[in-house]
Short mmCIF file of C-alpha atoms in Angstrom, two decimals:
data_model
loop_
_atom_site.label_atom_id
_atom_site.label_comp_id
_atom_site.label_asym_id
_atom_site.label_seq_id
_atom_site.Cartn_x
_atom_site.Cartn_y
_atom_site.Cartn_z
CA UNK A 76 78.25 -68.20 -20.28
CA UNK A 77 78.40 -64.12 -19.59
CA UNK A 78 74.67 -64.05 -19.68
CA UNK A 79 74.56 -66.61 -16.58
CA UNK A 80 77.46 -64.60 -14.96
CA UNK A 81 75.29 -61.19 -15.46
CA UNK A 82 72.32 -62.99 -14.12
CA UNK A 83 73.98 -64.46 -10.89
CA UNK A 84 75.20 -60.67 -10.31
CA UNK A 85 71.77 -59.46 -10.40
CA UNK A 86 70.36 -61.89 -8.03
CA UNK A 87 72.96 -61.20 -5.70
CA UNK A 88 72.36 -57.47 -5.76
CA UNK A 89 68.52 -57.93 -5.45
CA UNK A 90 69.33 -60.10 -2.13
CA UNK A 91 71.77 -57.23 -0.94
CA UNK A 92 69.18 -54.55 -1.73
CA UNK A 93 66.32 -56.35 0.13
CA UNK A 94 68.39 -57.13 2.95
CA UNK A 95 69.26 -53.35 3.12
CA UNK A 96 65.74 -52.22 2.78
CA UNK A 97 64.71 -54.50 5.63
CA UNK A 98 67.42 -53.04 8.17
CA UNK A 99 66.52 -49.54 7.22
CA UNK A 100 62.77 -49.70 7.13
CA UNK A 101 61.23 -49.09 10.77
CA UNK A 102 60.05 -52.67 10.92
CA UNK A 103 57.48 -52.52 13.94
CA UNK A 104 58.20 -49.26 15.49
CA UNK A 105 56.91 -50.35 18.74
CA UNK A 106 55.05 -53.52 20.02
CA UNK A 107 51.57 -53.74 20.74
CA UNK A 108 52.67 -54.64 24.54
CA UNK A 109 54.54 -51.56 25.29
CA UNK A 110 51.63 -49.30 24.00
CA UNK A 111 49.42 -51.34 26.00
CA UNK A 112 51.63 -50.95 29.25
CA UNK A 113 51.94 -47.14 28.52
CA UNK A 114 48.16 -46.83 28.51
CA UNK A 115 48.14 -48.96 31.58
CA UNK A 116 50.48 -46.60 33.69
CA UNK A 117 49.05 -43.42 32.27
CA UNK A 118 45.49 -44.96 33.80
CA UNK A 119 47.06 -45.42 37.01
CA UNK A 120 48.68 -42.14 37.32
CA UNK A 121 45.22 -40.65 36.83
CA UNK A 122 43.28 -42.79 38.88
CA UNK A 123 46.16 -42.23 41.76
CA UNK A 124 45.82 -38.61 41.36
CA UNK A 125 41.94 -38.63 41.08
CA UNK A 126 41.27 -40.87 44.19
CA UNK A 127 43.43 -38.89 46.50
CA UNK A 128 41.73 -38.03 49.14
CA UNK A 129 44.34 -35.43 50.30
CA UNK A 130 44.40 -33.52 47.09
CA UNK A 131 41.88 -30.46 46.89
CA UNK A 132 40.04 -29.93 43.38
CA UNK A 133 42.51 -27.35 42.17
CA UNK A 134 45.62 -29.54 42.75
CA UNK A 135 44.25 -32.63 41.05
CA UNK A 136 43.31 -30.25 38.11
CA UNK A 137 46.83 -28.97 37.70
CA UNK A 138 47.83 -32.45 37.94
CA UNK A 139 45.61 -33.68 35.44
CA UNK A 140 46.34 -30.99 33.18
CA UNK A 141 50.01 -31.66 33.22
CA UNK A 142 49.70 -35.23 32.93
CA UNK A 143 47.14 -34.35 29.53
CA UNK A 144 49.96 -32.17 28.24
CA UNK A 145 52.85 -34.76 28.69
CA UNK A 146 50.99 -37.15 26.96
CA UNK A 147 48.79 -35.83 24.43
CA UNK A 148 50.07 -34.62 21.18
CA UNK A 149 48.29 -31.19 21.31
CA UNK A 150 50.29 -29.84 18.28
CA UNK A 151 49.39 -32.63 15.89
CA UNK A 152 45.85 -32.66 17.11
CA UNK A 153 45.71 -28.83 16.78
CA UNK A 154 46.73 -29.03 12.74
CA UNK A 155 44.39 -32.07 12.06
CA UNK A 156 41.27 -30.63 13.38
CA UNK A 157 41.61 -27.65 11.49
CA UNK A 158 41.47 -29.69 8.46
CA UNK A 159 42.07 -28.32 5.21
CA UNK A 160 42.00 -24.88 6.52
CA UNK A 161 45.50 -25.44 8.17
CA UNK A 162 47.16 -24.52 4.85
CA UNK A 163 44.68 -21.41 4.31
CA UNK A 164 46.52 -19.59 7.47
CA UNK A 165 49.40 -17.72 7.55
CA UNK A 166 52.45 -18.59 9.76
CA UNK A 167 51.53 -15.73 12.51
CA UNK A 168 47.89 -17.35 12.61
CA UNK A 169 49.53 -20.61 13.25
CA UNK A 170 51.33 -19.93 15.98
CA UNK A 171 48.43 -18.05 17.76
CA UNK A 172 45.73 -20.56 17.04
CA UNK A 173 48.35 -23.52 18.44
CA UNK A 174 48.97 -21.67 21.56
CA UNK A 175 45.50 -20.84 22.18
CA UNK A 176 44.19 -24.32 20.97
CA UNK A 177 46.44 -26.35 23.64
CA UNK A 178 45.20 -24.58 26.69
CA UNK A 179 41.86 -24.73 25.24
CA UNK A 180 42.01 -28.58 24.59
CA UNK A 181 43.65 -29.10 28.02
CA UNK A 182 41.02 -27.19 29.97
CA UNK A 183 38.03 -28.63 28.11
CA UNK A 184 38.96 -32.28 28.22
CA UNK A 185 41.54 -32.76 31.25
CA UNK A 186 39.17 -30.86 33.60
CA UNK A 187 36.40 -33.37 32.82
CA UNK A 188 37.97 -35.97 34.49
CA UNK A 189 38.52 -34.16 37.91
CA UNK A 190 34.60 -34.52 38.47
CA UNK A 191 35.53 -38.26 39.02
CA UNK A 192 36.60 -39.27 42.53
CA UNK A 193 36.43 -43.02 42.13
CA UNK A 194 36.73 -45.58 39.58
CA UNK A 195 38.57 -48.34 38.36
CA UNK A 196 39.86 -49.66 34.66
CA UNK A 197 41.10 -52.64 32.60
CA UNK A 198 42.58 -52.94 29.13
CA UNK A 199 40.30 -54.87 27.29
CA UNK A 200 42.17 -54.85 23.82
CA UNK A 201 45.35 -53.63 22.27
CA UNK A 202 45.88 -53.69 18.59
CA UNK A 203 47.98 -52.18 15.83
CA UNK A 204 46.53 -49.46 13.76
CA UNK A 205 47.84 -47.74 10.72
CA UNK A 206 51.74 -47.26 10.28
CA UNK A 207 53.10 -46.57 13.79
CA UNK A 208 49.88 -46.52 15.79
CA UNK A 209 47.80 -48.38 18.19
CA UNK A 210 44.41 -48.89 19.53
CA UNK A 211 44.24 -49.67 23.07
CA UNK A 212 40.90 -50.26 24.58
CA UNK A 213 39.84 -49.32 28.02
CA UNK A 214 36.82 -50.42 30.05
CA UNK A 215 36.02 -47.91 32.88
CA UNK A 216 33.94 -48.25 35.85
CA UNK A 217 33.01 -45.38 38.25
CA UNK A 218 30.26 -44.40 40.18
CA UNK A 219 30.22 -40.92 39.26
CA UNK A 220 29.48 -42.61 35.61
CA UNK A 221 26.31 -44.50 36.72
CA UNK A 222 27.95 -47.62 37.56
CA UNK A 223 27.82 -49.16 33.73
CA UNK A 224 31.12 -49.52 32.22
CA UNK A 225 32.51 -46.80 29.59
CA UNK A 226 34.63 -48.18 26.59
CA UNK A 227 37.52 -45.70 26.02
CA UNK A 228 39.48 -46.07 23.00
CA UNK A 229 43.10 -44.61 22.98
CA UNK A 230 44.62 -43.87 19.82
CA UNK A 231 48.79 -43.80 20.56
CA UNK A 232 51.39 -43.10 18.04
CA UNK A 233 55.12 -43.88 18.99
CA UNK A 234 57.14 -40.93 19.44
CA UNK A 235 60.90 -41.20 20.40
CA UNK A 236 61.84 -37.53 19.89
CA UNK A 237 62.67 -35.63 23.41
CA UNK A 238 59.92 -37.84 25.21
CA UNK A 239 60.32 -39.50 28.46
CA UNK A 240 57.88 -42.10 27.38
CA UNK A 241 57.94 -43.50 23.68
CA UNK A 242 54.38 -42.85 22.77
CA UNK A 243 51.88 -39.93 22.64
CA UNK A 244 47.96 -40.09 22.60
CA UNK A 245 46.62 -38.88 19.59
CA UNK A 246 42.75 -39.26 20.07
CA UNK A 247 40.51 -40.57 22.86
CA UNK A 248 37.26 -42.25 21.74
CA UNK A 249 34.72 -42.73 24.08
CA UNK A 250 31.94 -45.03 23.39
CA UNK A 251 32.53 -44.53 19.48
CA UNK A 252 32.61 -40.84 19.57
CA UNK A 253 36.33 -39.62 18.70
CA UNK A 254 37.50 -36.19 20.28
CA UNK A 255 39.42 -35.34 17.23
CA UNK A 256 36.80 -36.17 14.85
CA UNK A 257 33.88 -34.12 16.86
CA UNK A 258 36.29 -31.13 17.03
CA UNK A 259 37.29 -31.08 13.39
CA UNK A 260 33.61 -31.10 12.31
CA UNK A 261 32.93 -28.37 14.97
CA UNK A 262 35.83 -26.18 13.38
CA UNK A 263 35.18 -27.31 9.72
CA UNK A 264 31.45 -25.95 10.22
CA UNK A 265 32.76 -22.51 11.94
CA UNK A 266 35.15 -21.81 9.13
CA UNK A 267 32.89 -22.67 6.72
CA UNK A 268 31.18 -19.60 7.45
CA UNK A 269 33.60 -17.35 9.42
CA UNK A 270 37.41 -16.89 9.32
CA UNK A 271 40.49 -18.05 11.60
CA UNK A 272 40.29 -14.62 13.38
CA UNK A 273 36.93 -15.59 14.74
CA UNK A 274 37.82 -19.23 15.58
CA UNK A 275 40.82 -17.71 17.66
CA UNK A 276 38.87 -15.31 19.27
CA UNK A 277 36.27 -17.79 20.26
CA UNK A 278 38.79 -20.36 21.54
CA UNK A 279 40.45 -17.61 23.89
CA UNK A 280 36.86 -16.60 25.18
CA UNK A 281 36.35 -20.32 26.02
CA UNK A 282 39.66 -20.33 28.07
CA UNK A 283 38.73 -17.18 29.97
CA UNK A 284 35.47 -18.80 30.63
CA UNK A 285 36.75 -22.36 31.69
CA UNK A 286 36.71 -23.50 35.04
CA UNK A 287 39.72 -23.95 37.24
CA UNK A 288 41.87 -21.36 35.19
CA UNK A 289 45.66 -21.86 36.06
CA UNK B 231 -18.22 -40.91 13.43
CA UNK B 232 -15.82 -38.27 11.25
CA UNK B 233 -15.43 -36.50 14.64
CA UNK B 234 -14.21 -39.63 16.36
CA UNK B 235 -11.88 -40.35 13.55
CA UNK B 236 -10.37 -37.06 13.96
CA UNK B 237 -9.85 -37.39 17.61
CA UNK B 238 -8.34 -40.65 17.26
CA UNK B 239 -6.01 -39.51 14.64
CA UNK B 240 -5.33 -36.63 16.83
CA UNK B 241 -4.50 -38.83 19.96
CA UNK B 242 -2.32 -40.89 17.89
CA UNK B 243 -0.31 -37.90 16.43
CA UNK B 244 -0.04 -36.36 20.08
CA UNK B 245 1.25 -39.88 21.31
CA UNK B 246 3.75 -39.84 18.25
CA UNK B 247 5.23 -36.16 19.21
CA UNK B 248 5.29 -37.10 22.64
CA UNK B 249 7.23 -40.30 22.40
CA UNK B 250 9.08 -38.51 19.80
CA UNK B 251 10.03 -35.39 22.26
CA UNK B 252 11.49 -38.21 24.77
CA UNK B 253 13.15 -40.59 22.15
CA UNK B 254 14.56 -37.75 20.74
CA UNK B 255 16.35 -36.39 24.12
CA UNK B 256 17.28 -39.86 24.66
CA UNK B 257 18.89 -40.16 20.90
CA UNK B 258 20.33 -36.77 21.39
CA UNK B 259 23.11 -38.29 23.38
CA UNK B 260 22.94 -42.09 22.53
CA UNK B 261 21.99 -42.81 18.67
CA UNK B 262 23.91 -41.29 14.34
CA UNK B 263 26.63 -41.37 10.52
CA UNK B 264 30.13 -39.96 10.12
CA UNK B 265 32.83 -41.32 7.83
CA UNK B 266 36.11 -41.02 9.29
CA UNK B 267 37.39 -39.34 6.17
CA UNK B 268 34.64 -36.90 5.63
CA UNK B 269 34.99 -33.73 7.52
CA UNK B 270 31.20 -33.00 7.83
CA UNK B 271 28.10 -35.02 8.09
CA UNK B 272 25.54 -35.12 5.06
CA UNK B 273 23.31 -32.44 5.92
CA UNK B 274 21.80 -30.76 3.04
CA UNK B 275 19.15 -28.83 5.06
CA UNK B 276 21.51 -27.31 7.77
CA UNK B 277 20.01 -23.51 7.85
CA UNK B 278 16.68 -25.13 8.62
CA UNK B 279 18.07 -27.72 10.96
CA UNK B 280 19.93 -25.02 13.21
CA UNK B 281 16.93 -22.94 13.32
CA UNK B 282 14.98 -26.07 14.76
CA UNK B 283 18.11 -26.99 17.03
CA UNK B 284 17.82 -23.00 18.44
CA UNK B 285 14.08 -23.93 19.06
CA UNK B 286 14.99 -27.38 20.81
CA UNK B 287 17.82 -25.47 22.98
CA UNK B 288 15.23 -22.93 24.49
CA UNK B 289 12.32 -25.83 25.12
CA UNK B 290 15.53 -27.64 26.98
CA UNK B 291 16.55 -24.37 28.79
CA UNK B 292 13.24 -23.41 30.18
CA UNK B 293 11.61 -26.81 30.96
CA UNK B 294 13.74 -29.90 30.48
CA UNK B 295 16.89 -28.95 31.85
CA UNK B 296 15.38 -27.36 35.16
CA UNK B 297 12.86 -30.33 35.71
CA UNK B 298 15.97 -32.67 35.34
CA UNK B 299 17.99 -30.64 37.77
CA UNK B 300 14.99 -30.46 40.09
CA UNK B 301 14.90 -34.59 39.88
CA UNK B 302 18.31 -34.97 40.82
CA UNK B 303 17.96 -32.73 43.95
CA UNK B 304 14.80 -34.61 44.98
CA UNK B 305 15.60 -38.34 44.01
CA UNK B 306 18.13 -40.24 45.91
CA UNK B 307 20.46 -42.12 43.80
CA UNK B 308 18.83 -45.29 44.56
CA UNK B 309 15.49 -44.02 43.34
CA UNK B 310 17.26 -42.72 40.16
CA UNK B 311 18.55 -46.16 39.45
CA UNK B 312 14.93 -47.63 39.93
CA UNK B 313 13.46 -45.04 37.41
CA UNK B 314 16.42 -45.85 35.09
CA UNK B 315 15.38 -49.58 35.54
CA UNK B 316 11.67 -48.91 35.06
CA UNK B 317 12.14 -47.18 31.71
CA UNK B 318 14.62 -49.70 30.43
CA UNK B 319 11.87 -52.33 31.32
CA UNK B 320 9.32 -50.29 29.69
CA UNK B 321 10.85 -50.26 26.53
CA UNK B 322 11.80 -53.88 26.09
CA UNK B 323 8.59 -54.74 24.11
CA UNK B 324 9.60 -52.44 21.09
CA UNK B 325 13.58 -54.20 21.53
CA UNK B 326 11.61 -57.56 21.41
CA UNK B 327 9.59 -56.82 18.47
CA UNK B 328 12.90 -55.40 16.64
CA UNK B 329 14.87 -58.35 17.69
CA UNK B 330 12.50 -60.62 16.27
CA UNK B 331 12.21 -58.52 12.90
CA UNK B 332 16.06 -58.60 12.73
CA UNK B 333 15.99 -62.36 13.07
CA UNK B 334 18.24 -62.25 16.13
CA UNK B 335 16.99 -64.97 18.23
CA UNK B 336 19.44 -64.43 20.87
CA UNK B 337 18.44 -61.07 21.77
CA UNK B 338 14.65 -61.92 20.98
CA UNK B 339 14.62 -64.75 24.11
CA UNK B 340 16.95 -62.45 26.31
CA UNK B 341 14.42 -59.39 26.00
CA UNK B 342 11.48 -61.74 26.53
CA UNK B 343 13.08 -62.92 29.68
CA UNK B 344 14.12 -60.09 30.93
CA UNK B 345 10.69 -58.29 30.24
CA UNK B 346 8.97 -61.47 32.39
CA UNK B 347 11.61 -61.32 35.20
CA UNK B 348 11.51 -57.78 35.61
CA UNK B 349 8.12 -57.04 35.52
CA UNK B 350 7.11 -59.76 37.89
CA UNK B 351 10.03 -60.49 40.27
CA UNK B 352 11.51 -56.96 39.55
CA UNK B 353 8.08 -55.44 40.50
CA UNK B 354 7.36 -53.57 37.46
CA UNK B 355 10.32 -53.38 36.31
CA UNK B 356 11.90 -51.28 39.20
CA UNK B 357 14.83 -53.93 39.93
CA UNK B 358 16.78 -55.16 37.36
CA UNK B 359 16.79 -58.87 38.64
CA UNK B 360 17.36 -60.21 35.09
CA UNK B 361 21.06 -58.66 34.37
CA UNK B 362 22.00 -60.29 37.97
CA UNK B 363 20.83 -63.52 35.86
CA UNK B 364 23.22 -62.80 33.09
CA UNK B 365 20.21 -61.22 30.87
CA UNK B 366 21.84 -58.15 29.79
CA UNK B 367 19.78 -55.51 28.12
CA UNK B 368 20.68 -54.35 24.35
CA UNK B 369 18.25 -52.19 23.57
CA UNK B 370 17.55 -51.73 19.81
CA UNK B 371 14.81 -50.09 17.32
CA UNK B 372 13.27 -49.96 14.11
CA UNK B 373 16.41 -47.29 12.89
CA UNK B 374 18.60 -50.58 13.65
CA UNK B 375 16.40 -52.95 11.88
CA UNK B 376 16.36 -50.72 8.73
CA UNK B 377 20.25 -50.48 8.94
CA UNK B 378 20.40 -54.01 9.31
CA UNK B 379 18.76 -54.81 6.20
CA UNK B 380 20.74 -52.18 4.27
CA UNK B 381 19.35 -48.75 4.61
CA UNK B 382 21.40 -45.92 4.55
CA UNK B 383 21.10 -43.14 7.43
CA UNK B 384 20.39 -40.57 4.58
CA UNK B 385 20.47 -36.86 5.29
CA UNK B 386 21.08 -35.71 9.02
CA UNK B 387 17.66 -33.98 10.38
CA UNK B 388 16.94 -31.90 13.46
CA UNK B 389 13.37 -32.50 14.40
CA UNK B 390 11.48 -30.13 16.47
CA UNK B 391 11.43 -31.30 20.14
CA UNK B 392 12.55 -34.78 18.79
CA UNK B 393 15.97 -33.88 18.62
CA UNK B 394 18.76 -34.87 16.32
CA UNK B 395 18.05 -37.80 13.75
CA UNK B 396 18.63 -39.06 10.00
CA UNK B 397 16.05 -39.85 7.65
CA UNK B 398 16.07 -43.45 8.18
CA UNK B 399 16.07 -43.25 11.98
CA UNK B 400 13.30 -40.83 11.84
CA UNK B 401 10.97 -42.88 10.26
CA UNK B 402 12.14 -45.76 12.62
CA UNK B 403 11.60 -43.97 15.48
CA UNK B 404 7.70 -43.12 14.30
CA UNK B 405 7.22 -46.71 13.45
CA UNK B 406 8.43 -47.81 16.91
CA UNK B 407 5.47 -45.92 18.48
CA UNK B 408 3.07 -48.18 16.68
CA UNK B 409 5.15 -51.19 18.12
CA UNK B 410 5.02 -49.95 21.42
CA UNK B 411 2.17 -51.02 23.56
CA UNK B 412 2.19 -47.97 25.79
CA UNK B 413 0.98 -46.33 22.71
CA UNK B 414 -2.57 -48.20 22.83
CA UNK B 415 -3.00 -47.50 26.63
CA UNK B 416 -5.30 -44.48 27.95
CA UNK B 417 -4.09 -41.09 27.90
CA UNK B 418 -3.39 -40.67 31.60
CA UNK B 419 -0.79 -43.69 31.66
CA UNK B 420 0.70 -42.84 28.30
CA UNK B 421 1.52 -39.12 29.12
CA UNK B 422 2.78 -40.28 32.63
CA UNK B 423 5.29 -42.97 31.02
CA UNK B 424 6.31 -40.16 28.57
CA UNK B 425 7.14 -37.83 31.07
CA UNK B 426 8.92 -40.18 33.20
CA UNK B 427 11.21 -41.47 30.32
CA UNK B 428 11.88 -37.87 29.20
CA UNK B 429 13.01 -36.60 32.59
CA UNK B 430 14.95 -39.81 33.32
CA UNK B 431 16.89 -39.14 29.60
CA UNK B 432 17.49 -36.07 30.24
CA UNK B 433 18.67 -36.56 33.66
CA UNK B 434 21.20 -39.24 32.31
CA UNK B 435 22.44 -37.04 29.68
CA UNK B 436 23.19 -34.12 31.76
CA UNK B 437 26.74 -33.98 31.60
CA UNK B 438 26.98 -34.51 27.98
CA UNK B 439 24.64 -31.95 27.00
CA UNK B 440 26.43 -29.50 29.11
CA UNK B 441 29.29 -30.46 27.24
CA UNK B 442 27.56 -29.98 23.76
CA UNK B 443 26.03 -26.77 24.88
CA UNK B 444 29.26 -25.30 26.38
CA UNK B 445 31.36 -25.94 22.82
CA UNK B 446 32.02 -23.21 20.40
CA UNK B 447 29.31 -24.47 17.79
CA UNK B 448 26.77 -26.49 19.81
CA UNK B 449 24.83 -27.64 16.39
CA UNK B 450 28.00 -29.21 14.93
CA UNK B 451 29.37 -30.79 17.93
CA UNK B 452 25.81 -32.21 18.87
CA UNK B 453 25.74 -33.29 15.01
CA UNK B 454 29.23 -35.07 15.03
CA UNK B 455 28.49 -36.65 18.49
CA UNK B 456 25.09 -38.05 17.24
CA UNK B 457 26.24 -39.51 13.96
CA UNK B 458 29.62 -41.08 15.37
CA UNK B 459 27.42 -42.50 17.98
CA UNK B 460 24.86 -43.87 15.57
CA UNK B 461 27.53 -45.51 13.42
CA UNK B 462 28.88 -47.16 16.29
CA UNK B 463 25.53 -48.65 17.77
CA UNK B 464 24.59 -49.64 14.02
CA UNK B 465 27.84 -51.73 13.72
CA UNK B 466 27.21 -53.32 17.16
CA UNK B 467 23.74 -54.06 16.08
CA UNK B 468 25.02 -55.82 12.99
CA UNK B 469 28.00 -57.64 14.90
CA UNK B 470 25.64 -59.01 17.54
CA UNK B 471 23.07 -60.19 14.95
CA UNK B 472 25.58 -62.24 13.00
CA UNK B 473 26.70 -63.57 16.13
CA UNK B 474 22.99 -64.61 16.88
CA UNK B 475 22.90 -65.92 13.34
CA UNK B 476 25.87 -68.11 13.69
CA UNK B 477 25.23 -69.68 16.95
CA UNK B 478 21.81 -70.46 15.52
CA UNK B 479 23.50 -72.08 12.72
CA UNK B 480 25.94 -74.11 14.88
CA UNK B 481 23.39 -75.53 16.81
CA UNK B 482 21.17 -76.77 13.72
CA UNK B 483 24.21 -78.46 12.78
CA UNK B 484 24.59 -80.36 16.03
#
């Protein structure tokens, strides 16, 4: 009798624990549709800026750079591309590196888009990735790109901390070539032979020589 | 007799180097093998590869880039499209042979029809009438064929003039030369085709190569891009071939 009662109590406890764990887990952080809409609206904003004939190239560049800063998780990317070397540098170097890296990334990637003055895009696929990540595939057509459609995958992550949108882009993959994988391979290769001060100096040099400095 | 043999061997070698030169520039930007988790590509002879990269960069700076820039300035956009179409058409026999080797019936027939339509109605391939008819180009080579049958990429290789490659793809490109009917034509035709292919490829990849050469470490950037692009291309080739096999199977069962 006592044994049966104890078994019932344990059963109920397990049910309560299971319910509590379901409630407390983040469940589906954000639906795929929301992530897809987010990328679509980001694409609309970019196209609207690039095709605006009243804006000169410098203004376009500034607007695209701002869009890039607001929507790309440059801090996370900065840490990721340093790989194992991130843990080997001191706090001062981390601050200086991240400060330079953000400008470097924005100049190098955002300004590439400003060459495009026409184009259209459509979302071709949206799927959930690992944990709170989503992969949104986009097909872009542009005269400047030769007329053939280009497939670009955006890896986005839900982020509700002090952001006006709930997502941030963590990688841009053009025809299978990942921006962060390429950068990580490059930085790993540099840091295998040189130290972080060399990399910080090279990043500063690239920012200085980049077109459209703002 | 021995002299003629030697001459033929030299001619074949010359053709191989010339085709490799062109294909290498093309594949520098279009063809690769990274794993998402690894930080770098397998590159056991990196110091040697870096030296060859510097040599290729010098050749590009003094010869290929200026010629491609001149071509861009002189040739109108419509003409550039026609040249691209011509180059695509001339590669179709190699794609056809490899599609057959891959037992990819869909791409074999598509490529055969593309070549017939574009070479005739498309005036020696200058117009891509086949695409208008829904026959889309899907280029493939022996590197893809080897990968489909399970060959790994092997170490990364930077080949003089030829550009970035891997052991598997390097052997594949050499083999493709022998599958290409142009390799068996007379010298003026062969070298003219090679020259057109090279300029067209360098011109098409102008922006990408500018980005690579402007990076902090162009060598590792090119290696990473090549490797990732090649991995994606192999994945696509395997998927397309599986689709083709499935459709052939379902037609058999009907």
